[in-house]
PDB file of C-alpha atoms in Angstrom:
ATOM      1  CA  UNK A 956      32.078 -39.716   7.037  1.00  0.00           C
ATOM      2  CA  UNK A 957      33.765 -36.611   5.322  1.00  0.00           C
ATOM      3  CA  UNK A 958      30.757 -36.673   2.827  1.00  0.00           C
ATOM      4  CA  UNK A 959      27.731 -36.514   5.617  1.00  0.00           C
ATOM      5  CA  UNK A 960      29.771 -33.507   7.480  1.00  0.00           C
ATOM      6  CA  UNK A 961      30.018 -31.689   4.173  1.00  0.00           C
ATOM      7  CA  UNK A 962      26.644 -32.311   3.925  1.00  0.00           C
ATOM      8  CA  UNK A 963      25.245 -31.449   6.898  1.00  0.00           C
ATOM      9  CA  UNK A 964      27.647 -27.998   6.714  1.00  0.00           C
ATOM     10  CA  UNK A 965      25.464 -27.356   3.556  1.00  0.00           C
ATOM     11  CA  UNK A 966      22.221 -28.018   4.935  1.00  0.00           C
ATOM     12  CA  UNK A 967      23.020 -25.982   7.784  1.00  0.00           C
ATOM     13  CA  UNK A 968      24.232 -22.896   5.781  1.00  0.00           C
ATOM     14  CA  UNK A 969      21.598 -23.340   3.377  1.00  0.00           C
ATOM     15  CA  UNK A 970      19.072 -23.235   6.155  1.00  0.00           C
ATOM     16  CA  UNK A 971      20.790 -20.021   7.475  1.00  0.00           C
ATOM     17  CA  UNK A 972      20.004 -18.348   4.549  1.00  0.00           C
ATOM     18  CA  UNK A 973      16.452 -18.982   3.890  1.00  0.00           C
ATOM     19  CA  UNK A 974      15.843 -17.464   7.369  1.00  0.00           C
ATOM     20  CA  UNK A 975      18.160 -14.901   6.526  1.00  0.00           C
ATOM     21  CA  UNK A 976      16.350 -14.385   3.566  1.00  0.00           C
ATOM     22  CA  UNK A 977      12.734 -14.029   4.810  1.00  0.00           C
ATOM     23  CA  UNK A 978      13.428 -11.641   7.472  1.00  0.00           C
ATOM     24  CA  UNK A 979      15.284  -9.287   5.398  1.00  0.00           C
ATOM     25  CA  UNK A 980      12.362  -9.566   2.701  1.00  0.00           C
ATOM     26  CA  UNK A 981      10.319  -8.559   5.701  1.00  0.00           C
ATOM     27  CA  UNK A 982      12.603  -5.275   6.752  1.00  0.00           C
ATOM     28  CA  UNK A 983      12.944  -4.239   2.531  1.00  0.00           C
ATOM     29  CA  UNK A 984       8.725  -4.705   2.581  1.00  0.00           C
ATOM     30  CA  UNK A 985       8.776  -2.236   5.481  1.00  0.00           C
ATOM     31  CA  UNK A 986      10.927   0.284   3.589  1.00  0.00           C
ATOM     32  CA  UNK A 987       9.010   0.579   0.569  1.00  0.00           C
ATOM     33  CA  UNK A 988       6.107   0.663   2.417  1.00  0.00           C
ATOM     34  CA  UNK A 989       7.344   3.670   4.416  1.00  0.00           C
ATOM     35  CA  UNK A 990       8.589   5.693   1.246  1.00  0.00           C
ATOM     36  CA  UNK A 991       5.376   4.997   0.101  1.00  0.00           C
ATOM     37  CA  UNK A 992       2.782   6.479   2.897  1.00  0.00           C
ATOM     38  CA  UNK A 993       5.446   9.061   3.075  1.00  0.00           C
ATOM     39  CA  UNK A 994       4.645  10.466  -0.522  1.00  0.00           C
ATOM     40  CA  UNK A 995       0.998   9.531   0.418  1.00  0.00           C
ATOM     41  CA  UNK A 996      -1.820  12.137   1.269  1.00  0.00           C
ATOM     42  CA  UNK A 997      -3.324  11.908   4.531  1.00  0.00           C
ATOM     43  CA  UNK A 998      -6.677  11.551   3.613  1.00  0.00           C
ATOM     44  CA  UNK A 999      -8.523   8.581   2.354  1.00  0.00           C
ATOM     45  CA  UNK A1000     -10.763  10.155  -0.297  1.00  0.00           C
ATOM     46  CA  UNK A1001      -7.113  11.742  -1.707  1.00  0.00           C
ATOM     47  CA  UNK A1002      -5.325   8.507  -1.631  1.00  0.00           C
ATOM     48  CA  UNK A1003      -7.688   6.746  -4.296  1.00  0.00           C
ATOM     49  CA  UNK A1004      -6.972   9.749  -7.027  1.00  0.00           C
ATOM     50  CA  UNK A1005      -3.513   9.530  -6.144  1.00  0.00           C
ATOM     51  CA  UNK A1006      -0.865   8.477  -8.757  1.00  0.00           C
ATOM     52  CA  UNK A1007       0.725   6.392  -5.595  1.00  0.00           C
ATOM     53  CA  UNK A1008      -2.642   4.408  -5.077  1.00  0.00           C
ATOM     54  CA  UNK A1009      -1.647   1.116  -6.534  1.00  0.00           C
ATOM     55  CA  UNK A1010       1.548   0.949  -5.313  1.00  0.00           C
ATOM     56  CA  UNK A1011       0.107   1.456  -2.076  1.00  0.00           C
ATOM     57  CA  UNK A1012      -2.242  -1.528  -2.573  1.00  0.00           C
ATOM     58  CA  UNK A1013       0.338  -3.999  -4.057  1.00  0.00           C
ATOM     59  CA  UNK A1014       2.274  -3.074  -0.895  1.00  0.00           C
ATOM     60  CA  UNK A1015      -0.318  -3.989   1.641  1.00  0.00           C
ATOM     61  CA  UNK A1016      -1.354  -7.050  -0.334  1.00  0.00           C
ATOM     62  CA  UNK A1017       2.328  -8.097   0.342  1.00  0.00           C
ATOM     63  CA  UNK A1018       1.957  -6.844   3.537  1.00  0.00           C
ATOM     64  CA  UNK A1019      -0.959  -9.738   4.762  1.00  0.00           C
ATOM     65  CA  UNK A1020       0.987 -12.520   2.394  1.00  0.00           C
ATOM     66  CA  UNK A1021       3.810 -11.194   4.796  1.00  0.00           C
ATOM     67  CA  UNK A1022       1.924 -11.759   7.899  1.00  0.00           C
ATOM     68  CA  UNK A1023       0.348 -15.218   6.847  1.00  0.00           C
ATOM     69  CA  UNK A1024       3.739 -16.937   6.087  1.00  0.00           C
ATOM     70  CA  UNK A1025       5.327 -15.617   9.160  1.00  0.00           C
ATOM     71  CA  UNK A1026       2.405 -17.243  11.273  1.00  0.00           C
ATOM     72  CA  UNK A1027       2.534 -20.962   9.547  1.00  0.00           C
ATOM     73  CA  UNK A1028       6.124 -20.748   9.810  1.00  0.00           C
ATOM     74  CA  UNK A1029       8.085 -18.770  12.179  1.00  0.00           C
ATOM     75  CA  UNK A1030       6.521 -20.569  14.716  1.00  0.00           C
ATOM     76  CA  UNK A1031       8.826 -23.991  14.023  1.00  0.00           C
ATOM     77  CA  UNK A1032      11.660 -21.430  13.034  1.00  0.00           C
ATOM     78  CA  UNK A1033      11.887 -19.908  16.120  1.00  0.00           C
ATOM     79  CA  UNK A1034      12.134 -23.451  18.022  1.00  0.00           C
ATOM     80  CA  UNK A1035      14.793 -24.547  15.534  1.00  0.00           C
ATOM     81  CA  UNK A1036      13.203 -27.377  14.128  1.00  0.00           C
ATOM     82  CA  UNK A1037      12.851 -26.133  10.343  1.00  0.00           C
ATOM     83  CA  UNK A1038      13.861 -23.514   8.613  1.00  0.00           C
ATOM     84  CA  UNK A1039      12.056 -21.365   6.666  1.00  0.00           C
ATOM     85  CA  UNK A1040      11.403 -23.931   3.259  1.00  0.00           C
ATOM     86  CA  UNK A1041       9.950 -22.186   0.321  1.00  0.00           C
ATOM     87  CA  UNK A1042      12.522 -20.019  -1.190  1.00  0.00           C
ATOM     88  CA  UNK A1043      10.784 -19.423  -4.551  1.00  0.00           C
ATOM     89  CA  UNK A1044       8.483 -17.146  -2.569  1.00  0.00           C
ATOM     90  CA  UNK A1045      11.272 -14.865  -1.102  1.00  0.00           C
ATOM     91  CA  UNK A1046      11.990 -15.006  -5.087  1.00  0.00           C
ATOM     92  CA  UNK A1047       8.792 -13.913  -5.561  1.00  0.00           C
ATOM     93  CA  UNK A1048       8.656 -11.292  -2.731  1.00  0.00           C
ATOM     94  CA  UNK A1049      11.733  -9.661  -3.914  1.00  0.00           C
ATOM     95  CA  UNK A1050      10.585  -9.296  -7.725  1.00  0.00           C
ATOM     96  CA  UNK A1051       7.213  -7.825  -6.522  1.00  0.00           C
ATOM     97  CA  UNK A1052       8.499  -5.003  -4.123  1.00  0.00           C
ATOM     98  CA  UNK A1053      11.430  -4.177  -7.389  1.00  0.00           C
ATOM     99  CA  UNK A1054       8.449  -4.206  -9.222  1.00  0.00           C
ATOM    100  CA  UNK A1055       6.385  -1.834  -7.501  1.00  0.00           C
ATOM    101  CA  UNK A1056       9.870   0.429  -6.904  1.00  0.00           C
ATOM    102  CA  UNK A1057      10.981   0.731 -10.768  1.00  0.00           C
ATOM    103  CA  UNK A1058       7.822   1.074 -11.953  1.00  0.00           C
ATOM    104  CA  UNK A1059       5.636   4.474 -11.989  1.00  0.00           C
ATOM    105  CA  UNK A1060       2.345   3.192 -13.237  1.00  0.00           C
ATOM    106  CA  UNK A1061       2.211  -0.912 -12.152  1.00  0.00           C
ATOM    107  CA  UNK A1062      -0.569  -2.836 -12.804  1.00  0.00           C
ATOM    108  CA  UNK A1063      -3.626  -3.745 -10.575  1.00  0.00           C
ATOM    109  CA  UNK A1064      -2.393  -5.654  -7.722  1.00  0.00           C
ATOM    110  CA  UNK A1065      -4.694  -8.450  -8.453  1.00  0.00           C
ATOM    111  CA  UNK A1066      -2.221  -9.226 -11.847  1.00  0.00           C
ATOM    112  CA  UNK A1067       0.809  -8.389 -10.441  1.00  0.00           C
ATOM    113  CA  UNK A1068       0.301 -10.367  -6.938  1.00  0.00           C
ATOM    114  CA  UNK A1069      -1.381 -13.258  -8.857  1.00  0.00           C
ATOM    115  CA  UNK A1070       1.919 -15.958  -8.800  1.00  0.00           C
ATOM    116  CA  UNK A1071       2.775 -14.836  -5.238  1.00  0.00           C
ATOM    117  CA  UNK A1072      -0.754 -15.997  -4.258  1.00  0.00           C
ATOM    118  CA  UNK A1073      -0.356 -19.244  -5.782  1.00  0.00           C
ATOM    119  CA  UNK A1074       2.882 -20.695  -4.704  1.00  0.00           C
ATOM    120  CA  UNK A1075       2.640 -18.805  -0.969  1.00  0.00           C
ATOM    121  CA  UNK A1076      -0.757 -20.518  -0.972  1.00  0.00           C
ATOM    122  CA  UNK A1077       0.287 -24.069  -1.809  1.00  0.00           C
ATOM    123  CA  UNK A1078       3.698 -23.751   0.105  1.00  0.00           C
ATOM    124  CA  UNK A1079       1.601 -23.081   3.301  1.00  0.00           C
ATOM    125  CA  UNK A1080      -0.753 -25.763   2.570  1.00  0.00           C
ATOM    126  CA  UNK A1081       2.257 -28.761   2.136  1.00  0.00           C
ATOM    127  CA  UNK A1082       3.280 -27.222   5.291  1.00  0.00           C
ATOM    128  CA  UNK A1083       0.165 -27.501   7.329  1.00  0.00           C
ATOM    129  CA  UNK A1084      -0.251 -30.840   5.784  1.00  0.00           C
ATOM    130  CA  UNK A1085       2.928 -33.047   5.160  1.00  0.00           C
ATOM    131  CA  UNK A1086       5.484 -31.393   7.584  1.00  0.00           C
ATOM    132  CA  UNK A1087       3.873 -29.856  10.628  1.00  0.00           C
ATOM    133  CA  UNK A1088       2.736 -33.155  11.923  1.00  0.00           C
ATOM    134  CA  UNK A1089       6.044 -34.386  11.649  1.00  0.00           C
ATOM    135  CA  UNK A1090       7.753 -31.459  13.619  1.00  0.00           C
ATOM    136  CA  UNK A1091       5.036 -31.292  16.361  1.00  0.00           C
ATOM    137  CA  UNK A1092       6.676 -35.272  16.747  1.00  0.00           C
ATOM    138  CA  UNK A1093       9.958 -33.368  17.881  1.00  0.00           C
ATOM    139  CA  UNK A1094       8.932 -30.605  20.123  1.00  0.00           C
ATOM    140  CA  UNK A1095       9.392 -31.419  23.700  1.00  0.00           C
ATOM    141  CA  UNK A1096       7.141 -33.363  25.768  1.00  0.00           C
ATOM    142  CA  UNK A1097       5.944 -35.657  22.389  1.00  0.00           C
ATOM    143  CA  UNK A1098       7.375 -38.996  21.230  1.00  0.00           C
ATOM    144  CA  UNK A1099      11.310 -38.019  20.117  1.00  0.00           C
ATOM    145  CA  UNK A1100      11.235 -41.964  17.898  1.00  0.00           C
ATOM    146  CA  UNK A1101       7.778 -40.603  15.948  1.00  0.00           C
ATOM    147  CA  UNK A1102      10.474 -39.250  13.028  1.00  0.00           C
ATOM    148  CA  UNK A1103      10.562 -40.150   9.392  1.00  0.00           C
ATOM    149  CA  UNK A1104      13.433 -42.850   8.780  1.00  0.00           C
ATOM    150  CA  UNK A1105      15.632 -41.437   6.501  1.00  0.00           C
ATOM    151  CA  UNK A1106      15.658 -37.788   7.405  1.00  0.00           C
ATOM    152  CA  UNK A1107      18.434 -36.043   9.360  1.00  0.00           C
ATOM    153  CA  UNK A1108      17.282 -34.856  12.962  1.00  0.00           C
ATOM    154  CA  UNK A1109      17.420 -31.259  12.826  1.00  0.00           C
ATOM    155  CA  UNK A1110      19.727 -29.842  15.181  1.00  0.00           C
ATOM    156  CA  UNK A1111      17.137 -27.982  17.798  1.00  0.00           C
ATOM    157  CA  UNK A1112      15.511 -29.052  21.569  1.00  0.00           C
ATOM    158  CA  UNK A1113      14.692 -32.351  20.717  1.00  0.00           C
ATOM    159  CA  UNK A1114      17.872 -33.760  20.147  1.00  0.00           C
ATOM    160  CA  UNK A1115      19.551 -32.121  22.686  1.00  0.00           C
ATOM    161  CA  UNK A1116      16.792 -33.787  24.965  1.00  0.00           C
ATOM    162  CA  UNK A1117      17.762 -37.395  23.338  1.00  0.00           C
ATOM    163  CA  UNK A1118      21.505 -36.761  24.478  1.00  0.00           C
ATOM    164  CA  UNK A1119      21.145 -35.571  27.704  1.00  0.00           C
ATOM    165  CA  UNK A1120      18.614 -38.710  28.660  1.00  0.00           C
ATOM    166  CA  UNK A1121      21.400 -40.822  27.137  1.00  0.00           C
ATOM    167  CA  UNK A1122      23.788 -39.188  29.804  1.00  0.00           C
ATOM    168  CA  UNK A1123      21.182 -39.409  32.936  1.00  0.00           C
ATOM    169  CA  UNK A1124      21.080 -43.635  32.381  1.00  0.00           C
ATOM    170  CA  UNK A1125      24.664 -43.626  32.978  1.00  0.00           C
ATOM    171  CA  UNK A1126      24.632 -41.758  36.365  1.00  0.00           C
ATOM    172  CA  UNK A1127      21.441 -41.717  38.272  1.00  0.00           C
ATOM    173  CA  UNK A1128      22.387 -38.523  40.215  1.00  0.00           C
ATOM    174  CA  UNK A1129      21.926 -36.377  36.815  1.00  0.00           C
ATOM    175  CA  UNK A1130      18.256 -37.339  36.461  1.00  0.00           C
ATOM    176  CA  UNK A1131      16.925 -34.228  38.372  1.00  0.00           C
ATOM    177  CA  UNK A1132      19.717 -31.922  36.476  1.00  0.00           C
ATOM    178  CA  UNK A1133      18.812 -33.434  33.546  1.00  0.00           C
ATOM    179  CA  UNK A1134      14.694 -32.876  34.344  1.00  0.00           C
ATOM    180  CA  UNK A1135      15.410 -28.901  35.338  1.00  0.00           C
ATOM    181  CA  UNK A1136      16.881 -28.337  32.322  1.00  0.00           C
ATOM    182  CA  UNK A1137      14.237 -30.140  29.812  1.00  0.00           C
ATOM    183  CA  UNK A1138      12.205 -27.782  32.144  1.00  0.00           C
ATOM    184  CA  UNK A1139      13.461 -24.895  31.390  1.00  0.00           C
ATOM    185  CA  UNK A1140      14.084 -26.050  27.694  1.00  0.00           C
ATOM    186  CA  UNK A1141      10.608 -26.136  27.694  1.00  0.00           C
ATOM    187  CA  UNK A1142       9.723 -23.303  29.211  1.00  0.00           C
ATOM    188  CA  UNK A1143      12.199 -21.345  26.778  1.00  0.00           C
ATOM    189  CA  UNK A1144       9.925 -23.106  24.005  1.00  0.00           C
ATOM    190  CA  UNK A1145       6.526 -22.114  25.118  1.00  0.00           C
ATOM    191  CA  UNK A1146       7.764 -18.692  25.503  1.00  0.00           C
ATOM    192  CA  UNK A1147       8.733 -18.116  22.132  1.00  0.00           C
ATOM    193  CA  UNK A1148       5.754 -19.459  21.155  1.00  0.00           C
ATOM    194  CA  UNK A1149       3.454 -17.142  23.299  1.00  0.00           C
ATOM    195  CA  UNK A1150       5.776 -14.367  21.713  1.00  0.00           C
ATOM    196  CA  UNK A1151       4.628 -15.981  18.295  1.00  0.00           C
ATOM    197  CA  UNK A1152       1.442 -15.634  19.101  1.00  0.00           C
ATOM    198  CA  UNK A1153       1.092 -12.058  20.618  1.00  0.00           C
ATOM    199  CA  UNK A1154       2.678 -10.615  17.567  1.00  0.00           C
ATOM    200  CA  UNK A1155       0.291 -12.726  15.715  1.00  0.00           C
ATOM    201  CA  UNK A1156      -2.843 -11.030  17.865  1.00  0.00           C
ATOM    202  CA  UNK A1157      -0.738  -7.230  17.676  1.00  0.00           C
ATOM    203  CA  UNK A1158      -0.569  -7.812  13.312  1.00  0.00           C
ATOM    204  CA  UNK A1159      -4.647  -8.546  13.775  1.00  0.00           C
ATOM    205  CA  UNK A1160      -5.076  -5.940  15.944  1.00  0.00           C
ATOM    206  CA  UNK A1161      -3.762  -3.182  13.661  1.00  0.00           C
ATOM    207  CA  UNK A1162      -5.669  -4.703  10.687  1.00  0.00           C
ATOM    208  CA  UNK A1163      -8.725  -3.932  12.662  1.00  0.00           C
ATOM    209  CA  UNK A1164      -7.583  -1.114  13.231  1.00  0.00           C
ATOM    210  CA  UNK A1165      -7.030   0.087   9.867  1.00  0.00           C
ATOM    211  CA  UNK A1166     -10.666  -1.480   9.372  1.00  0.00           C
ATOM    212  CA  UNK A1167     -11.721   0.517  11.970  1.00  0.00           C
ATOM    213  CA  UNK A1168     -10.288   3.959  10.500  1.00  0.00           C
ATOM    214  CA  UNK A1169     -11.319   3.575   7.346  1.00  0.00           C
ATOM    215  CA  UNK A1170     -14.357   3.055   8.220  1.00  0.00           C
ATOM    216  CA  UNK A1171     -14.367   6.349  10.345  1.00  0.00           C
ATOM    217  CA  UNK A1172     -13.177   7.952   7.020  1.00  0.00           C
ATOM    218  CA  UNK A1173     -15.940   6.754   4.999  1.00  0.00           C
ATOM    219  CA  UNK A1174     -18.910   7.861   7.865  1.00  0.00           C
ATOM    220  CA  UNK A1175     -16.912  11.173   7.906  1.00  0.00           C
ATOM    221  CA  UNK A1176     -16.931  11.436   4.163  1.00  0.00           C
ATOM    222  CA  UNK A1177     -20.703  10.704   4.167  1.00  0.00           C
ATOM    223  CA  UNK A1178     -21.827  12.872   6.808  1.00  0.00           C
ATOM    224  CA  UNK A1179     -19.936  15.683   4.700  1.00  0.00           C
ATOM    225  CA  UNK A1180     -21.945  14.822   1.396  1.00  0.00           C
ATOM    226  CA  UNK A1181     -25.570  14.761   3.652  1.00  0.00           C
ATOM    227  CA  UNK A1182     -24.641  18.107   4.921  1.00  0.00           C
ATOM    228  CA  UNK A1183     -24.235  19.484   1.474  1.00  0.00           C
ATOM    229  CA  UNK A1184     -27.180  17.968   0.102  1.00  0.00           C
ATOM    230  CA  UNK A1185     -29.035  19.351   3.278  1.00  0.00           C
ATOM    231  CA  UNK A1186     -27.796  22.855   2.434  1.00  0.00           C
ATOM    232  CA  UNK A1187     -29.090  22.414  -1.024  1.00  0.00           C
ATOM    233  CA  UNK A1188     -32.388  21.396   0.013  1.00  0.00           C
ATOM    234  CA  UNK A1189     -32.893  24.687   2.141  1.00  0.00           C
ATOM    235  CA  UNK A1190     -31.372  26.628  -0.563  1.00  0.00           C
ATOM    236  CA  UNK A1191     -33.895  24.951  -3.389  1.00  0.00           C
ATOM    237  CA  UNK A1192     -36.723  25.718  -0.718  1.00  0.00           C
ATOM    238  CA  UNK A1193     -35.845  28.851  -0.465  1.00  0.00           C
ATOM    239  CA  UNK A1194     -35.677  29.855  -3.752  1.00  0.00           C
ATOM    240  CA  UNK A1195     -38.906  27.841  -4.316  1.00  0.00           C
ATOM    241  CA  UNK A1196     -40.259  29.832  -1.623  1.00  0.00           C
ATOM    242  CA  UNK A1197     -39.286  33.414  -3.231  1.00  0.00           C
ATOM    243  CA  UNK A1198     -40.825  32.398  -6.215  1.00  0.00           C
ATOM    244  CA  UNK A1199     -44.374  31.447  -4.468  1.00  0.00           C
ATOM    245  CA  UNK A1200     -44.100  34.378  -3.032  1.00  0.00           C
ATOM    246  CA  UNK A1201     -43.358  36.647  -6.596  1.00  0.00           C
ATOM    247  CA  UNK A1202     -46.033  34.980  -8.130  1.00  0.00           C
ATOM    248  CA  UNK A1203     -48.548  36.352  -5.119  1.00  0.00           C
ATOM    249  CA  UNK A1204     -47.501  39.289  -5.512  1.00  0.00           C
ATOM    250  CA  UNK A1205     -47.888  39.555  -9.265  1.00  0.00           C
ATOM    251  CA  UNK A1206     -51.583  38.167  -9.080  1.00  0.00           C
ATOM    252  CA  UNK A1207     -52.604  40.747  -6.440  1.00  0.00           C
ATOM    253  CA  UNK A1208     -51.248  43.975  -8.249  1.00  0.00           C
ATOM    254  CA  UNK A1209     -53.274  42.589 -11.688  1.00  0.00           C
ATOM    255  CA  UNK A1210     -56.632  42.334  -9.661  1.00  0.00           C
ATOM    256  CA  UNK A1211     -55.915  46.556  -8.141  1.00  0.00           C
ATOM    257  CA  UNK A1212     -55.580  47.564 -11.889  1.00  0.00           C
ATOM    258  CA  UNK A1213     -58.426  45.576 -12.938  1.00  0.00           C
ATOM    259  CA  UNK A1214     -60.740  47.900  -9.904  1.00  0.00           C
ATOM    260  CA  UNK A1215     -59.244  51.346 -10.966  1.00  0.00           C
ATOM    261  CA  UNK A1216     -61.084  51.911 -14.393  1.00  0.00           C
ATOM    262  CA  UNK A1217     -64.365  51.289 -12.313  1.00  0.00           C
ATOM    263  CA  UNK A1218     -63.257  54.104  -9.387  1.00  0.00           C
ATOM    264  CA  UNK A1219     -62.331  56.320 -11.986  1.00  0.00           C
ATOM    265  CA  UNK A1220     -66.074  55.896 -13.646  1.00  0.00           C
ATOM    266  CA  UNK A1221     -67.493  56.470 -10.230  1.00  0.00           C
ATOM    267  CA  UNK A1222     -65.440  59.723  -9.611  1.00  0.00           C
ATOM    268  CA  UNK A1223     -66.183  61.108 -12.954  1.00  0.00           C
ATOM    269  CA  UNK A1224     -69.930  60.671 -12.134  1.00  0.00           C
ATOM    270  CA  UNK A1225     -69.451  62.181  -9.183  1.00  0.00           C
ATOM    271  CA  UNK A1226     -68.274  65.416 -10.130  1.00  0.00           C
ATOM    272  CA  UNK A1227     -70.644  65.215 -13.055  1.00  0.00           C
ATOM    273  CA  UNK A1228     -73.709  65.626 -10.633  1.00  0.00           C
ATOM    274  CA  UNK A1229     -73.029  69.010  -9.024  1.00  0.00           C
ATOM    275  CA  UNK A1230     -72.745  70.231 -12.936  1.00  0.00           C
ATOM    276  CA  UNK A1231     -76.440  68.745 -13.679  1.00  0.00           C
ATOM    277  CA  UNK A1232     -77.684  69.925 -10.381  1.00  0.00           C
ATOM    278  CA  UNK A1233     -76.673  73.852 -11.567  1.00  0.00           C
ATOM    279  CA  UNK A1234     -78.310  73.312 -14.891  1.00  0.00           C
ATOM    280  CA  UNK A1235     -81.522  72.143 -13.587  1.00  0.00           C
ATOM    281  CA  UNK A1236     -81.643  75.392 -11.613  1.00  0.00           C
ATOM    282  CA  UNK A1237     -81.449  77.820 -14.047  1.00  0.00           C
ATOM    283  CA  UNK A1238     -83.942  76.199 -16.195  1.00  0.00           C
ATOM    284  CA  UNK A1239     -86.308  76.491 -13.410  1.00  0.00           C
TER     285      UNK A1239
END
């Protein structure tokens, strides 16, 4: 008996600290990621030159990997039936974000986030798959007897359900004590699961909206570039238009110097005929 209260001490400290673990993975993320923007320049187009850039990518990559494991899990954390199991991928977490912190010119985030993707992946897939239907078994309201023989019942609102349906056979009076509070064990359950949820929908939320703004940066950027390349269009016509109009001008002054030499014969006979007109006169 001394050996399975040991051992259930352990499991229960051990448990502790992998949800321990997680959440403070979660608030040293958030850190980095604030030192980060802080250094960051506000605009888009800036950002992608900046020495900062891949750090800032690694660090939202993290960011959704974050997001994803505290949706498959935190769920059945919350409602005390599990604990947060894959520990290698706090591990992981943690040797990412020192990474990206000690190092001034890191890697593409595709290489340096590639083992994180892997063993996050296939840690939330074994979830999904082997232990989730065994822990939707023990919430409240589903069969308590559906657990695997062998396995110690997590302490959580299951088994405190099994005890106090244990006490209403012995007095009948209890049964509608006993029914209130499943009730409002319940109750307690779905809430912190609708919590669960809406900070699920607020994370989605401000990835669209990030979506959403850089997409506003991007039509911004490109209405900026078509305004230049319209103001170099009227500048090219206008130039194109001066030199039409040179080129006019040029072909119009050749065709007036062309006519003079033939004005300038027809005023030199002109004031050659009063001089033949005398001469004819004194002949006569």
């Amino acid at each position: 008996s001394t050996l399975i209260q040991v051992c259930k001490r352990m499991d229960l400290v051990c448990q502790r600290m992998l949800n321990q673990g997680f959440l403070k993975v979660e608030r040293y993320h958030n850190l980095c990621q604030k030192q980060v923007k802080a250094q960051l320049p506000r605009r888009e187009s800036e950002r992608r030159n900046h020495s900062l850039a891949r750090h800032a990518d690694i660090l939202a990559a993290v960011e959704t990997r974050l997001s994803l494991l505290n949706m498959t899990f935190m769920k059945y954390v919350d409602s005390n039936l599990c604990c947060f199991i894959p520990g290698k991928v706090i591990d992981e977490i943690y040797r990412v974000l020192r990474y990206v912190n000690s190092t001034r010119a890191p890697q593409r985030a595709h290489e340096v986030l590639q083992e994180l993707r892997d063993i996050s992946s296939m840690a939330m897939e074994y979830f999904d798959e082997k232990i989730v239907p065994i822990l939707k078994r023990k919430m409240p309201g589903s069969d308590v007897s559906g657990r695997l023989i062998g396995t110690a019942p997590v302490p959580g609102p299951s088994a405190a359900l099994t005890t106090m349906q244990l006490f209403s056979k012995q007095s009948p009076s209890r049964q509608e004590v006993t029914k209130l509070q499943q009730q409002v064990k319940a109750n307690g359950t779905g809430l912190t699961a609708l919590k669960r949820e809406i900070s699920e929908l607020r994370v989605k939320v401000q990835e669209q909206q990030k979506q959403l703004q850089d997409q506003d940066q991007k039509l911004l950027e490109q209405t900026q570039i078509i305004g230049e390349q319209n103001a170099r269009l009227a500048e090219l016509e206008r130039k194109l238009r001066e030199v039409m109009e040179s080129t006019v001008g040029n072909s119009s002054g050749s065709g007036s110097n062309e006519q003079s030499p033939r004005k300038r014969r027809k005023a030199v006979d002109s004031t050659d005929c009063p001089r033949k007109s005398k001469r004819l006169r004194n002949r006569k």
